[in-house]
Amino acid sequence: MKRVHDYHEFLIECLKDPEEAAGYLNVAMEDGDRKMFLIALKNVAEAHGGLVELSRLTKLNRANLYKIFSEKGNPEMQTLVQILDKFGLRLAITQKEQKSSAKKTTRDIKRKAA
């Protein structure tokens, strides 16, 4: 069991770096599993002082934070943005990579026709 504990300590230490935390949360979000994303977000919170500290920083009720990070947690967008802000992070939307270069967008077709 020591290995798991050592890994968790290592993970938490790494997540203190905003760039590492951002990458970690992006991977968790790409998985599409809300529960896994909330676990990842909770790990980032732990790296930044835990839920008590997060409650103090965000002015969100500590009991509500525990509910948000529970298995049935479902934070509102505004709450998620507020939490991420305290970690020095933000949400961003990016375009998916196209799997096939053979697929042409309407814009590509119009551009070639012009």
Coordinates of C-alpha atoms in Angstrom, one line a residue:
M1 CA 0.0 0.0 0.0
K2 CA 3.0 2.3 0.5
R3 CA 3.4 2.6 -3.3
V4 CA -0.1 3.9 -3.8
H5 CA 0.5 6.4 -1.0
D6 CA 3.8 7.5 -2.5
Y7 CA 2.2 7.9 -5.9
H8 CA -0.6 10.0 -4.5
E9 CA 1.9 12.3 -2.7
F10 CA 3.9 12.6 -6.0
L11 CA 0.7 13.4 -7.9
I12 CA -0.4 16.1 -5.4
E13 CA 3.1 17.6 -5.5
C14 CA 3.0 17.7 -9.4
L15 CA -0.5 19.3 -9.4
K16 CA 0.8 22.3 -7.6
D17 CA 2.1 23.4 -10.9
P18 CA -0.7 25.1 -12.9
E19 CA 0.5 23.7 -16.2
E20 CA 0.6 20.1 -14.8
A21 CA -2.9 20.6 -13.2
A22 CA -4.3 21.9 -16.5
G23 CA -2.9 18.9 -18.5
Y24 CA -4.2 16.5 -15.8
L25 CA -7.7 18.1 -15.8
N26 CA -7.8 18.1 -19.7
V27 CA -7.0 14.4 -19.8
A28 CA -9.7 13.7 -17.2
M29 CA -12.2 15.8 -19.2
E30 CA -11.4 14.1 -22.5
D31 CA -12.3 10.7 -20.9
G32 CA -15.9 12.0 -20.7
D33 CA -16.5 10.5 -17.3
R34 CA -17.9 13.2 -14.9
K35 CA -16.9 11.2 -11.8
M36 CA -13.3 10.9 -13.0
F37 CA -13.1 14.6 -13.7
L38 CA -14.4 15.5 -10.3
I39 CA -11.8 13.2 -8.7
A40 CA -9.1 14.9 -10.8
L41 CA -10.5 18.3 -9.7
K42 CA -10.5 17.2 -6.1
N43 CA -6.9 16.1 -6.4
V44 CA -6.0 19.6 -7.8
A45 CA -7.9 21.1 -4.8
E46 CA -5.9 18.9 -2.5
A47 CA -2.7 20.2 -4.1
H48 CA -3.8 23.7 -3.4
G49 CA -4.6 23.3 0.3
G50 CA -7.7 21.1 0.3
L51 CA -11.4 21.8 0.3
V52 CA -11.2 23.9 3.5
E53 CA -8.8 26.3 1.8
L54 CA -10.8 26.2 -1.4
S55 CA -13.9 27.2 0.6
R56 CA -12.0 30.1 2.1
L57 CA -10.7 31.3 -1.2
T58 CA -13.9 30.9 -3.2
K59 CA -16.3 31.9 -0.4
L60 CA -18.3 28.7 -1.3
N61 CA -19.8 26.8 1.6
R62 CA -17.5 23.9 2.6
A63 CA -20.5 21.5 2.8
N64 CA -21.4 22.4 -0.7
L65 CA -17.9 21.8 -1.9
Y66 CA -17.9 18.3 -0.3
K67 CA -21.2 17.7 -2.1
I68 CA -19.8 19.0 -5.4
F69 CA -16.8 16.6 -5.2
S70 CA -19.0 13.6 -4.1
E71 CA -19.8 10.7 -6.3
K72 CA -23.1 12.4 -7.2
G73 CA -21.6 15.8 -7.5
N74 CA -22.7 18.0 -10.4
P75 CA -21.2 21.5 -10.1
E76 CA -22.8 24.4 -12.0
M77 CA -20.7 26.0 -14.7
Q78 CA -20.3 29.2 -12.6
T79 CA -19.1 27.2 -9.7
L80 CA -16.6 25.3 -11.8
V81 CA -15.3 28.5 -13.3
Q82 CA -14.9 30.0 -9.9
I83 CA -13.0 26.9 -8.6
L84 CA -10.7 26.8 -11.6
D85 CA -10.0 30.5 -11.3
K86 CA -8.6 29.9 -7.8
F87 CA -6.2 27.4 -9.2
G88 CA -5.1 29.8 -11.9
L89 CA -6.9 27.9 -14.6
R90 CA -9.9 28.5 -16.9
L91 CA -12.1 26.5 -19.2
A92 CA -11.5 26.7 -22.9
I93 CA -13.2 25.2 -26.0
T94 CA -11.0 23.9 -28.8
Q95 CA -11.7 22.3 -32.1
K96 CA -11.4 18.6 -32.4
E97 CA -8.7 17.3 -34.6
Q98 CA -10.0 16.0 -37.9
K99 CA -9.4 12.2 -38.2
S100 CA -9.2 12.2 -42.0
S101 CA -7.6 14.8 -44.2
A102 CA -10.1 13.7 -46.9
K103 CA -12.9 15.4 -45.1
K104 CA -13.5 18.8 -46.4
T105 CA -15.4 21.6 -44.7
T106 CA -17.8 23.9 -46.4
R107 CA -15.2 26.7 -46.0
D108 CA -12.5 24.6 -47.8
I109 CA -14.9 24.0 -50.7
K110 CA -15.9 27.7 -51.0
R111 CA -12.2 28.7 -50.8
K112 CA -11.2 26.4 -53.7
A113 CA -14.2 27.5 -55.8
A114 CA -13.3 31.2 -55.5

